[in-house]
Coordinates of C-alpha atoms and ligand atoms in Angstrom, one line a residue:
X1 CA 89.9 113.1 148.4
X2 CA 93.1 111.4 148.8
X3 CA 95.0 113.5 146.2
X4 CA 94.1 116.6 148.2
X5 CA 98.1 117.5 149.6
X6 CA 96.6 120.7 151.7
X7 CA 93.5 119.4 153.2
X8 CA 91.2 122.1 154.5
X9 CA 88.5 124.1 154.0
X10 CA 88.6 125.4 150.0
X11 CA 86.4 128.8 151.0
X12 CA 88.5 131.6 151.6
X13 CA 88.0 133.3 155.0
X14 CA 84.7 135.7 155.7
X15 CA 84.8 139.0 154.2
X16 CA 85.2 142.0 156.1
X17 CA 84.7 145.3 156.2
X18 CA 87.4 147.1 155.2
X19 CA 88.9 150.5 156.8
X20 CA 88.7 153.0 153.4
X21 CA 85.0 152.0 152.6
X22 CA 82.2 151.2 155.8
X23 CA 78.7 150.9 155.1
X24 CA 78.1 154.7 156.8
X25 CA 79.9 155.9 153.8
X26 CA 77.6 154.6 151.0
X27 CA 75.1 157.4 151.1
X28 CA 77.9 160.1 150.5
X29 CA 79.6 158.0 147.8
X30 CA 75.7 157.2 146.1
X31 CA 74.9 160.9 145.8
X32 CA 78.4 161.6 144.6
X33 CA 77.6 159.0 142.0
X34 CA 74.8 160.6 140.5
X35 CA 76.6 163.4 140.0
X36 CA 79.7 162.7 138.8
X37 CA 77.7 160.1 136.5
X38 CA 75.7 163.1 135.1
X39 CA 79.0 164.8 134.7
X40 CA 80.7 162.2 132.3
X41 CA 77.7 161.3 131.1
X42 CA 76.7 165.1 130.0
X43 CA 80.6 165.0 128.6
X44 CA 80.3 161.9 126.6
X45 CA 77.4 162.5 124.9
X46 CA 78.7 166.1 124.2
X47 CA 81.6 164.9 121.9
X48 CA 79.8 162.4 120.2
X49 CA 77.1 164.3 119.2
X50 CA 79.9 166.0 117.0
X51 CA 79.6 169.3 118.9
X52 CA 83.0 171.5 118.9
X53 CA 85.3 169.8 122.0
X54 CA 85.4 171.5 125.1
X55 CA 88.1 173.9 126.1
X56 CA 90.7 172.9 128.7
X57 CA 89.2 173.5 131.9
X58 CA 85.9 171.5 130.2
X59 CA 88.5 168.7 129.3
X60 CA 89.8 168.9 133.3
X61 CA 86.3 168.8 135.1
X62 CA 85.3 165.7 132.5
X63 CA 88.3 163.7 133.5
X64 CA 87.9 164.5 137.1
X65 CA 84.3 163.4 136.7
X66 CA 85.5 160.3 135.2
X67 CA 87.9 159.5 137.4
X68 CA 85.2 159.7 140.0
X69 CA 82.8 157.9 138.2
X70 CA 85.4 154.8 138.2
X71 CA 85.8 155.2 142.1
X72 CA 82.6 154.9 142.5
X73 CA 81.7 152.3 139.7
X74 CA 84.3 150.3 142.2
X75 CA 82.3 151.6 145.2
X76 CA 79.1 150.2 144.0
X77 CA 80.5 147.1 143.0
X78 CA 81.7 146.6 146.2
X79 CA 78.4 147.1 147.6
X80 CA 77.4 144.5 145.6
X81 CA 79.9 142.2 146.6
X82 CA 79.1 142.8 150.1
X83 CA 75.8 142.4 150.1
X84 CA 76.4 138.6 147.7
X85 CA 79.6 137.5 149.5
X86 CA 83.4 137.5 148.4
X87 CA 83.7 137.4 144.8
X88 CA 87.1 135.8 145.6
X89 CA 85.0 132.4 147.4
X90 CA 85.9 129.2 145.5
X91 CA 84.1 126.3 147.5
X92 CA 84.5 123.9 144.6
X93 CA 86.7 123.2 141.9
X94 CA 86.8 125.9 138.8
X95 CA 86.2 124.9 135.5
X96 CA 89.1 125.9 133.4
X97 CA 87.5 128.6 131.3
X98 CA 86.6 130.4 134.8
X99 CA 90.3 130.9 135.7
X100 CA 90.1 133.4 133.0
X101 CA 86.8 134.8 133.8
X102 CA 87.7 135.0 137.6
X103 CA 91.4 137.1 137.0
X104 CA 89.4 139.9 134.4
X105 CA 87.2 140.5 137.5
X106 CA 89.9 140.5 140.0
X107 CA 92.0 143.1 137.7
X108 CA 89.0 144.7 136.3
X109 CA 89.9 144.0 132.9
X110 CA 87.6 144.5 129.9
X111 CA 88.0 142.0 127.1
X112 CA 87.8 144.2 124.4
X113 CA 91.2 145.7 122.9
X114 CA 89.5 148.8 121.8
X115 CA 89.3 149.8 125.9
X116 CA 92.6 148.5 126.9
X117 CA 94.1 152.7 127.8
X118 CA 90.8 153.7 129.1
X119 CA 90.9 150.7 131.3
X120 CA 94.3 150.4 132.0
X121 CA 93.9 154.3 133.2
X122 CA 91.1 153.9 135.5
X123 CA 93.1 151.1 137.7
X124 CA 95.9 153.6 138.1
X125 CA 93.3 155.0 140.5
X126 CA 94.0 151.4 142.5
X127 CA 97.1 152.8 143.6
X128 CA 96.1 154.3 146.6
X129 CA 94.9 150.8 148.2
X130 CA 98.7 149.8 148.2
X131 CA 100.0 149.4 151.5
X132 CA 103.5 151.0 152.5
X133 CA 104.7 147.9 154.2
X134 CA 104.2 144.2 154.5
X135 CA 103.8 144.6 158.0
X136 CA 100.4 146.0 157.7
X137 CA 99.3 143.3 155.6
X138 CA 97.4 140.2 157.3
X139 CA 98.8 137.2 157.3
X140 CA 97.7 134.3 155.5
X141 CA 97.5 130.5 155.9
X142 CA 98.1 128.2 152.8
X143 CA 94.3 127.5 152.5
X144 CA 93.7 130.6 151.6
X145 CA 95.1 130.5 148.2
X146 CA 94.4 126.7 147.4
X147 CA 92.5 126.3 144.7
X148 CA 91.4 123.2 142.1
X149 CA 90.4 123.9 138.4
X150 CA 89.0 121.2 136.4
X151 CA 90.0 120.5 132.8
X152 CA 87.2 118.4 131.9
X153 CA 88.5 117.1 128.5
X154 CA 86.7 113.6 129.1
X155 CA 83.1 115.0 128.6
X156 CA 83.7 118.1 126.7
X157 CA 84.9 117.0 123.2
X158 CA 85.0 121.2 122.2
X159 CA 87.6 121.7 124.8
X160 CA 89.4 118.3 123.9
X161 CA 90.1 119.6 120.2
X162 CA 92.2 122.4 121.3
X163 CA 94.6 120.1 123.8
X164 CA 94.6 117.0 121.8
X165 CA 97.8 116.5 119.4
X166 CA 98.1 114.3 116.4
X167 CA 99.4 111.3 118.4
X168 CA 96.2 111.9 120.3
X169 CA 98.1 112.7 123.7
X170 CA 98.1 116.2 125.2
X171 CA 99.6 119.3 124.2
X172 CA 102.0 120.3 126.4
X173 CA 101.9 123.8 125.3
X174 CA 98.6 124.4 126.5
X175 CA 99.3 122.8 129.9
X176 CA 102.1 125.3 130.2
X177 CA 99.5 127.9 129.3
X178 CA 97.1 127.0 132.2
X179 CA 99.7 126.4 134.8
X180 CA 101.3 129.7 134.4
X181 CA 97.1 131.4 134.9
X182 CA 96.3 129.0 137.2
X183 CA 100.0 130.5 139.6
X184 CA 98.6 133.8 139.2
X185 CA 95.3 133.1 140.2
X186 CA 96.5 131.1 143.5
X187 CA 98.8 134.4 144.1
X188 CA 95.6 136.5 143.9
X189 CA 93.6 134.0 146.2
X190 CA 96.2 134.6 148.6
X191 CA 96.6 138.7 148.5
X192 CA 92.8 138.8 148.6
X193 CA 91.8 142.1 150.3
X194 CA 88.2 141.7 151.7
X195 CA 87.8 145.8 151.7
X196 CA 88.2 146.5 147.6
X197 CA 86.7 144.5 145.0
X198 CA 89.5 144.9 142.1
X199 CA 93.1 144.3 143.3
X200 CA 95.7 147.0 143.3
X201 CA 98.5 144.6 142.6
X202 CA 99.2 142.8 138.7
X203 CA 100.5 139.7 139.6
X204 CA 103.2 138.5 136.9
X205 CA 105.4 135.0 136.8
X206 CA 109.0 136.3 137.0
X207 CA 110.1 132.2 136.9
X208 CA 109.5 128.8 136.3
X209 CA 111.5 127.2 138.7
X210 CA 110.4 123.5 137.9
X211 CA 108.1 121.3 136.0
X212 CA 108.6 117.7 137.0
X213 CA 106.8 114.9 135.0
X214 CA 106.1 112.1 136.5
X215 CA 104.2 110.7 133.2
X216 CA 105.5 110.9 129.8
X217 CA 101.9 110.8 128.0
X218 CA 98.4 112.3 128.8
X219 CA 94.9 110.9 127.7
X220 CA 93.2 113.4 126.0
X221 CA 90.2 111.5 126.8
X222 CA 89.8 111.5 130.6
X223 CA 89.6 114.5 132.8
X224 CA 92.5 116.5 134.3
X225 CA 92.7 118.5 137.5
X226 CA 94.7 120.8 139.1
X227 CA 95.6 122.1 142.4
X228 CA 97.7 125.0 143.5
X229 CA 98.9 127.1 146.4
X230 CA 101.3 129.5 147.6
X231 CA 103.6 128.1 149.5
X232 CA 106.1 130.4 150.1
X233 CA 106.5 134.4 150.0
X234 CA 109.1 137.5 150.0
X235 CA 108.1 140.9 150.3
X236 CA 107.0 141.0 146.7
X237 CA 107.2 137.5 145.5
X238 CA 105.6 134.3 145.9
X239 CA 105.9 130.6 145.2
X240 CA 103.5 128.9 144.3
X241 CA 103.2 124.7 144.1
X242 CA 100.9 123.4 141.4
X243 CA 100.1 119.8 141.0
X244 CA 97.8 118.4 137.8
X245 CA 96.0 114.9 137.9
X246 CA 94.7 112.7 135.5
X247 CA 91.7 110.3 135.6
X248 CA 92.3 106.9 135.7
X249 CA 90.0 103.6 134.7
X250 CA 90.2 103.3 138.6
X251 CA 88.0 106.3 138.8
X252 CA 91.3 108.0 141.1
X253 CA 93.0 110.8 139.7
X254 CA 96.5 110.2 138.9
X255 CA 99.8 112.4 139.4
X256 CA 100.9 113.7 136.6
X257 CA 102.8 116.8 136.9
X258 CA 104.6 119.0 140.0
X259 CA 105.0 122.9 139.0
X260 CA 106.8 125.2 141.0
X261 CA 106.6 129.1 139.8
X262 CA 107.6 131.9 141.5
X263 CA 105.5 135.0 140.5
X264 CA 105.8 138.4 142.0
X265 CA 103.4 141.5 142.4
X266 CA 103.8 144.7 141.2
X267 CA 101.8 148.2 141.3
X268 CA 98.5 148.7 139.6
X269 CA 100.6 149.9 136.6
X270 CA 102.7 147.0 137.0
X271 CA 105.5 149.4 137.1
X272 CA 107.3 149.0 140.7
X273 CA 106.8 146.1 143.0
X274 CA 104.2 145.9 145.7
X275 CA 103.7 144.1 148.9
X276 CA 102.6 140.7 149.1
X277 CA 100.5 139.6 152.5
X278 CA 103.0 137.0 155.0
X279 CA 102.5 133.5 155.1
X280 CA 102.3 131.6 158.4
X281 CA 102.8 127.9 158.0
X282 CA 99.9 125.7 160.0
X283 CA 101.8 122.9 160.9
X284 CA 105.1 120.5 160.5
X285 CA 104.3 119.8 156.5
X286 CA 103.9 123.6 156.0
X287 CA 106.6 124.7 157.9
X288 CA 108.8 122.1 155.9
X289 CA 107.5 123.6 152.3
X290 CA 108.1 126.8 153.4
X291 CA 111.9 126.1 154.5
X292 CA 112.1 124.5 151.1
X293 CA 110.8 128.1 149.5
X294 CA 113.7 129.8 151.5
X295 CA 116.5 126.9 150.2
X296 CA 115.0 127.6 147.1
X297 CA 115.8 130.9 147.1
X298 CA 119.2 130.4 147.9
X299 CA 119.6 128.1 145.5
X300 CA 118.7 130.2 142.6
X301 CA 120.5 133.1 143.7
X302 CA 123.7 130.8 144.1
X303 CA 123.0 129.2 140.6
X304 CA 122.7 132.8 139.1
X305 CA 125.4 133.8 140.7
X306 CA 127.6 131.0 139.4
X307 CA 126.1 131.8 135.7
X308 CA 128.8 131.5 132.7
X309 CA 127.7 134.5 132.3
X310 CA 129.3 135.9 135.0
X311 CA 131.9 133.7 136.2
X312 CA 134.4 131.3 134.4
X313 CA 133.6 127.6 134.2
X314 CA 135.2 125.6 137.1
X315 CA 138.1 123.5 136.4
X316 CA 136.0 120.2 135.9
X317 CA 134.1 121.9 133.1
X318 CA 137.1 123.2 131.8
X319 CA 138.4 119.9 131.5
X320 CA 135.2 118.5 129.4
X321 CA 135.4 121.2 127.4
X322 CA 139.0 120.6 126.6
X323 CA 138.1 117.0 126.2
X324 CA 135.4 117.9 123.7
X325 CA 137.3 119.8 121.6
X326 CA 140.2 117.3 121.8
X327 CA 138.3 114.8 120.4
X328 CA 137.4 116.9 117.3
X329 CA 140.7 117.2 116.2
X330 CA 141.6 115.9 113.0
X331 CA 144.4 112.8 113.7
X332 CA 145.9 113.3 110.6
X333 CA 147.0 116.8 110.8
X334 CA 148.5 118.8 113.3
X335 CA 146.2 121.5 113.6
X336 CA 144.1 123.5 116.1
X337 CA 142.0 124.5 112.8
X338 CA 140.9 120.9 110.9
X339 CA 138.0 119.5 112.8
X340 CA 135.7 116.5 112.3
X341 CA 133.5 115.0 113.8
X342 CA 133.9 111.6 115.9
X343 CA 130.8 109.2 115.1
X344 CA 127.2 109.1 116.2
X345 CA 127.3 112.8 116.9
X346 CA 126.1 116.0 115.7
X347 CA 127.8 119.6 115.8
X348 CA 125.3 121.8 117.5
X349 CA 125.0 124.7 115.5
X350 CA 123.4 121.9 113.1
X351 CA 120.9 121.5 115.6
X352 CA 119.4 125.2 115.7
X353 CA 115.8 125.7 114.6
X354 CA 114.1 129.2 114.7
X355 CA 110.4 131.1 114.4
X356 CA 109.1 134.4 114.1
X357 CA 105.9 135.8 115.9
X358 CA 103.8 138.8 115.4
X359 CA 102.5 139.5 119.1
X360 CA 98.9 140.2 118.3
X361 CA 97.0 141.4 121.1
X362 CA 95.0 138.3 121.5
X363 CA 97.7 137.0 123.1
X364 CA 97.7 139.5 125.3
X365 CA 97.4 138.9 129.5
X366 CA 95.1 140.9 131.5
X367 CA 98.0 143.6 131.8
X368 CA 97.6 144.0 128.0
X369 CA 101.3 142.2 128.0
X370 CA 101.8 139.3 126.0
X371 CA 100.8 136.7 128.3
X372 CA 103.7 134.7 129.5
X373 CA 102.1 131.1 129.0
X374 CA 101.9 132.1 125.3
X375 CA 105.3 133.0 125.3
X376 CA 106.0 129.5 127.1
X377 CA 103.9 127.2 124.5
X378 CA 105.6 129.3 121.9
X379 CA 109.0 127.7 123.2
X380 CA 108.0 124.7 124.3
X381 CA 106.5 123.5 120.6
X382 CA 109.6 125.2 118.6
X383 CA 112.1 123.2 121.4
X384 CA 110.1 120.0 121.2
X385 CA 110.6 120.6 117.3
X386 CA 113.5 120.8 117.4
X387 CA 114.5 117.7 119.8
X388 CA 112.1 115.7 117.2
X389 CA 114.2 116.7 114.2
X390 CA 117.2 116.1 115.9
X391 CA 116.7 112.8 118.1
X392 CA 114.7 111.1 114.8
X393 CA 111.6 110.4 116.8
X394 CA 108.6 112.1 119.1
X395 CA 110.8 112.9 122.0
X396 CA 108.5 113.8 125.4
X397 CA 109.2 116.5 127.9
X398 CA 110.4 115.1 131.1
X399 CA 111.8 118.7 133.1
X400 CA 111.0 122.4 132.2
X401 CA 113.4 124.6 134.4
X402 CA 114.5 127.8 135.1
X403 CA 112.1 129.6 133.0
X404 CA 113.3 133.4 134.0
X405 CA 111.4 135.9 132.5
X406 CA 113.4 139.4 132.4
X407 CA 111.0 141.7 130.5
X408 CA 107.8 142.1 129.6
X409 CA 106.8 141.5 125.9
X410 CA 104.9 143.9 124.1
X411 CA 101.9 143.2 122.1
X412 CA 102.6 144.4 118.7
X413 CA 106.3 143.2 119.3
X414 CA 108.1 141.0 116.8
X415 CA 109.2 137.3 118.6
X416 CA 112.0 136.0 117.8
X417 CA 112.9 132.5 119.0
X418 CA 115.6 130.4 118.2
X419 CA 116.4 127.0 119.6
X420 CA 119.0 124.4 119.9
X421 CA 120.3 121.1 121.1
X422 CA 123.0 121.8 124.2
X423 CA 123.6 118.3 125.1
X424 CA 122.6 115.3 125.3
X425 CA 123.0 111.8 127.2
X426 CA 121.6 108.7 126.7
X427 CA 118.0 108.9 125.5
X428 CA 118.0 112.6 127.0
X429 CA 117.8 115.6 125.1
X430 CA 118.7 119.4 126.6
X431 CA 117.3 122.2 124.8
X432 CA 117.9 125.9 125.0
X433 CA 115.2 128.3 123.7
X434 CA 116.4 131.9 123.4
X435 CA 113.6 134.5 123.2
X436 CA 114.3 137.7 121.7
X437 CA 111.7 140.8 121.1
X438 CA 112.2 143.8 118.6
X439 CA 109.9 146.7 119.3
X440 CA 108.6 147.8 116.5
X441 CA 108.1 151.8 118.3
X442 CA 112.0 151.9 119.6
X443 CA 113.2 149.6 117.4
X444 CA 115.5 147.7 119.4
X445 CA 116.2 143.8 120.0
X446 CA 116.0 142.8 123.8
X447 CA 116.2 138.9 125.3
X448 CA 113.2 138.0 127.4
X449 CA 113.3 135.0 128.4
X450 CA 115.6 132.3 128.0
X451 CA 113.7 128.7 128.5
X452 CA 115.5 125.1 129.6
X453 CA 113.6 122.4 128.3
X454 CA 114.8 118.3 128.9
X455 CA 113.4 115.8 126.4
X456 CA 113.4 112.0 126.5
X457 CA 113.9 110.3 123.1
X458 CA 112.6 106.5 122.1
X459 CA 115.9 105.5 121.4
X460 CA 119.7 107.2 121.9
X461 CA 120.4 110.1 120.1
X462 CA 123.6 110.9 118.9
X463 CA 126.2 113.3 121.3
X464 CA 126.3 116.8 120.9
X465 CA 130.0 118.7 119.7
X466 CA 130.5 122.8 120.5
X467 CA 132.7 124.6 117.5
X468 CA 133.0 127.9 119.5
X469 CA 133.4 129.3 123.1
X470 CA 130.3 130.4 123.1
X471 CA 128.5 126.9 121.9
X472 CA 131.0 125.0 124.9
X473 CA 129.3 127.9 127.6
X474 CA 125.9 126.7 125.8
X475 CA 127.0 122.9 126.6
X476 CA 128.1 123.5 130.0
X477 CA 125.2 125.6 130.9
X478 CA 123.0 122.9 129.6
X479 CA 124.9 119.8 131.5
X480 CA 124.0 121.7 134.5
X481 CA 120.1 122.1 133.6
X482 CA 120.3 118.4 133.0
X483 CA 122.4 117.7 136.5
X484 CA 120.1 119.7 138.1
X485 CA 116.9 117.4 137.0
X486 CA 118.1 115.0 139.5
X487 CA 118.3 116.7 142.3
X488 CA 114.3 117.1 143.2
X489 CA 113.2 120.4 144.4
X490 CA 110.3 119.5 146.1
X491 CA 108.8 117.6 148.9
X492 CA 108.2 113.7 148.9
X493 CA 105.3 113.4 147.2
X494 CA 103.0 112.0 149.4
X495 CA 100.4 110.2 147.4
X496 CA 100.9 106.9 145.4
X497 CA 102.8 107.1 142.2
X498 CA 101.4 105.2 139.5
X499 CA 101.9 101.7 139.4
Ligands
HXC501 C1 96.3 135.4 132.8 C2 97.2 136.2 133.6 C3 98.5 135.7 133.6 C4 99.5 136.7 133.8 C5 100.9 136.0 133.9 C6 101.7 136.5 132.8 O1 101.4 136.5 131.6 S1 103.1 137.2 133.3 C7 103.9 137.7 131.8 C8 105.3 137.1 131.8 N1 106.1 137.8 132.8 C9 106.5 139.0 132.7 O2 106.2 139.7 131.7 C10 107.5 139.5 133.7 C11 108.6 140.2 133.1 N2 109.7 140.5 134.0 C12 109.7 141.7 134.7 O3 108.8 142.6 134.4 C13 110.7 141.9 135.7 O4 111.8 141.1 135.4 C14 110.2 141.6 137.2 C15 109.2 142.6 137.5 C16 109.6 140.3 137.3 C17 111.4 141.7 138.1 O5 111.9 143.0 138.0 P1 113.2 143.4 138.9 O6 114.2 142.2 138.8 O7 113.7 144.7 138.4 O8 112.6 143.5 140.3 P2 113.3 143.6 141.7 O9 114.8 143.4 141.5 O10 112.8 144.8 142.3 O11 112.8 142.3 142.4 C18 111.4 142.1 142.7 C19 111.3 140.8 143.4 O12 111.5 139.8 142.3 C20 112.4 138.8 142.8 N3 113.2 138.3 141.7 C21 113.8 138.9 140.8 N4 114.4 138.1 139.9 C22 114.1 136.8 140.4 C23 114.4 135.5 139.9 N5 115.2 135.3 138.9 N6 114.0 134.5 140.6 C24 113.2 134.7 141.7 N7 112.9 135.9 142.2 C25 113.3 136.9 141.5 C26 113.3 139.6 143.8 O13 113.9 138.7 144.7 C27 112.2 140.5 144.5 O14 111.5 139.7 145.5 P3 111.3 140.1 147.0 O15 110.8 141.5 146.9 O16 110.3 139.2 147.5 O17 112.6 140.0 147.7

């Protein structure tokens, strides 16, 4: 198909057999089965038949029989796998509810709450499959982590209700939500290790680098697809390219949308991070996006490096700011203190909008973490809020950037998110969603995430004034998101844009 930007085979390579488990070993491993299944079994059934609990070295021998139990339940299933083929093979495209279904098998994840310790314990036992070094990690190619999920909201009107919005376009939020497991899965596709069935590694996005539109609105009426790959990696990171499509009249699919994440693996207790297989680059249009991967390194350690946070703002920004507040003085006195406003604009701590969130755990991911597309719909629909209330009509999203996300959220935390206009220019509208958890357990407050958001409006929306320091680092921080948006971060595209 000609939107296919990697072509290739879509199977991932034959399985092999790995060197911890060969097929002389299954005998062994079966009778051990039997018994350490009577053990647990005989254990189980012992408690809940209300008899008195078992002393301490009872308690030991049941949780070593456990523990075995799980090695081997993970034996077995491998044997199954083997004997079926990869359970990692996609040779044609997912539908969007199997993305789901496909990383709860990869991580082994029950999808009841109820289990989350017990299950969360037993891939602890994972740990052992992680190598020591990249170097002992195969190598893979591109292909092996491209994937295509179907969203097939043209013929399945169940699916359509929960994208469609009110202006019967598409919800952004929920795109955000399947992009961000959609990265994870392509990152699992490409660490896939043909000797265990369950991966040792929880794969989490540690950034959205970009989201570039290159539509404003979506047909919730006519399919969407998506495509993604890693094309890029570290020792523990990876970037990943995404792409989404929309079905035209034409019966072609459409660009719509280019995604760039970057996620990064860590241990089975998603602790410390762990080692990520190379990537070698096939040819000249490989080689080139992985160049880009290393530039684009660079260029986010040189952008956090420059943070206001860090470092002062450089002379020309100094200068606006001086401008700014110039501009606010009141002409008719001579004061630092009196300021007004000039016309058509807005002070931008008039411009803040805020929510609250009780992380439940059905927003949890399959790390029993609140999963970070939640946390990025959360933003996005408070941000796009906010640029409505401000701008005076439906503003649509035209960049997402720089999406970092520092900690982990906690399900049963309290989400705090509070949003504002940082500048504006023209028809465009910045936003700056601050994300803020308190732990209810340690009851402290600690940012997240902090998510960059660009809006377009229907019609030009009034400029934005800083009172305080702090509001003119906000401004300045947010002319650079905006400046940045110009400057594209990814390759040519090399199908047609839409007429
Ligand atoms: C359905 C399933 C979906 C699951 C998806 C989710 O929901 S995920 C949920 C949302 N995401 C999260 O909760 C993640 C929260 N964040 C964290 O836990 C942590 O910040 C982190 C583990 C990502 C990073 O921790 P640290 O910064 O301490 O890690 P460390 O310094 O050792 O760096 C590890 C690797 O990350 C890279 N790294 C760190 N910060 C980075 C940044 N801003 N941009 C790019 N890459 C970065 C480093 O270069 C290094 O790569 P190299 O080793 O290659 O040099």
């Amino acid at each position: 198909m000609s939107w296919n930007p990697i072509p290739g085979p879509l199977v991932a390579s034959p399985r092999r057999w790995g060197p911890r488990f060969s097929p002389a070993r299954l005998p062994v491993f079966g009778g051990g089965l039997t018994l350490t299944l009577f053990c647990y079994r005989f254990f189980s059934t012992w408690e809940d038949l209300g008899c008195p609990p078992v002393g301490r070295q009872w308690s030991a021998m049941k949780r070593a029989a456990m523990r075995l139990w799980t090695l081997n339940k993970g034996l077995l299933t491998h044997g199954r796998g083997l004997s079926q083929g990869s359970q990692y093979k996609i040779s044609e495209p997912l539908h969007i509810h199997q993305v789901q279904d496909k990383l709860r098998e990869i991580v082994g994840i029950s999808t009841v709450w109820r289990d989350h310790v017990q299950v969360m314990e037993e891939r602890k036992l994972l740990h052992s499959f992680l190598p020591k070094s990249q170097k002992v990690l195969p190598p893979r190619k591109i292909r092996d982590s491209y994937i295509e999920v179907l969203l097939p909201l043209g013929t399945d009107p169940e699916l359509r209700d929960k994208y469609v919005t009110v202006q019967n376009t598409v919800r952004f939020g929920r795109i955000l939500e399947d992009l961000d497991s959609l990265g994870v899965l392509v990152c699992y596709m490409h660490n896939h290790n043909h000797s265990t069935n369950m991966s040792p590694l929880s794969i989490v996005t540690v950034l959205v680098d970009k989201i570039d539109m290159c539509k404003h609105s979506l047909s919730p009426e006519q399919d969407i697809k998506f495509t993604g790959h890693v094309s890029w990696v570290g020792n523990t990171t990876m970037e990943v390219k995404m792409k989404m499509f929309q079905l035209h009249d034409d019966e072609k699919y459409w660009p719509v949308l280019d995604a760039t994440f970057v996620m990064v693996a860590q241990d089975s207790e998603n602790k410390r991070p762990a080692f990520v297989n190379p990537l070698i680059p096939e040819n000249k249009e490989e080689e080139e996006l992985f160049t880009q991967g290393e530039l684009s390194k660079s260029r986010r350690i040189a952008f956090s490096t420059s943070s206001l946070l860090k470092v002062a703002p450089s002379s020309e920004e100094r200068n606006i700011i001086h401008e700014l507040f110039l501009s606010t003085l009141d002409p008719k006195t001579i004061s630092f203190q009196s300021r007004i406003l000039p016309p058509k604009a807005v002070w931008m701590e008039d411009t803040k909008l805020k929510s609250l969130d009780i992380c439940h755990p059905q927003e949890r991911n399959v790390f029993n973490w609140i999963f970070g597309g939640f946390l990025m719909r959360k933003a996005y629909e408070l941000a796009w809020a906010t640029a409505c209330s401000f701008g005076g009509s439906r503003p649509y999203v035209v960049t997402v950037d720089d999406i970092m996300f520092q900690k982990p959220v906690e399900v049963g935390s309290l989400l705090f998110l509070s949003s504002q206009v940082c500048f504006t220019q023209g028809n465009y509208i910045q936003v700056r969603v601050h994300s803020e958890v308190f732990s209810l357990d340690s009851r402290e407050h600690m940012t997240t995430n902090v998510f960059h958001f660009t809006f377009m409006s229907e019609k030009e929306v009034p400029l934005i004034f800083p009172k305080t320091y702090g509001e003119s680092m906000l401004y300045l921080d947010g002319q650079r998101h905006f400046k940045s948006m110009s400057t594209p971060v990814t390759l040519k595209k090399d199908y047609p844009v839409e007429p």
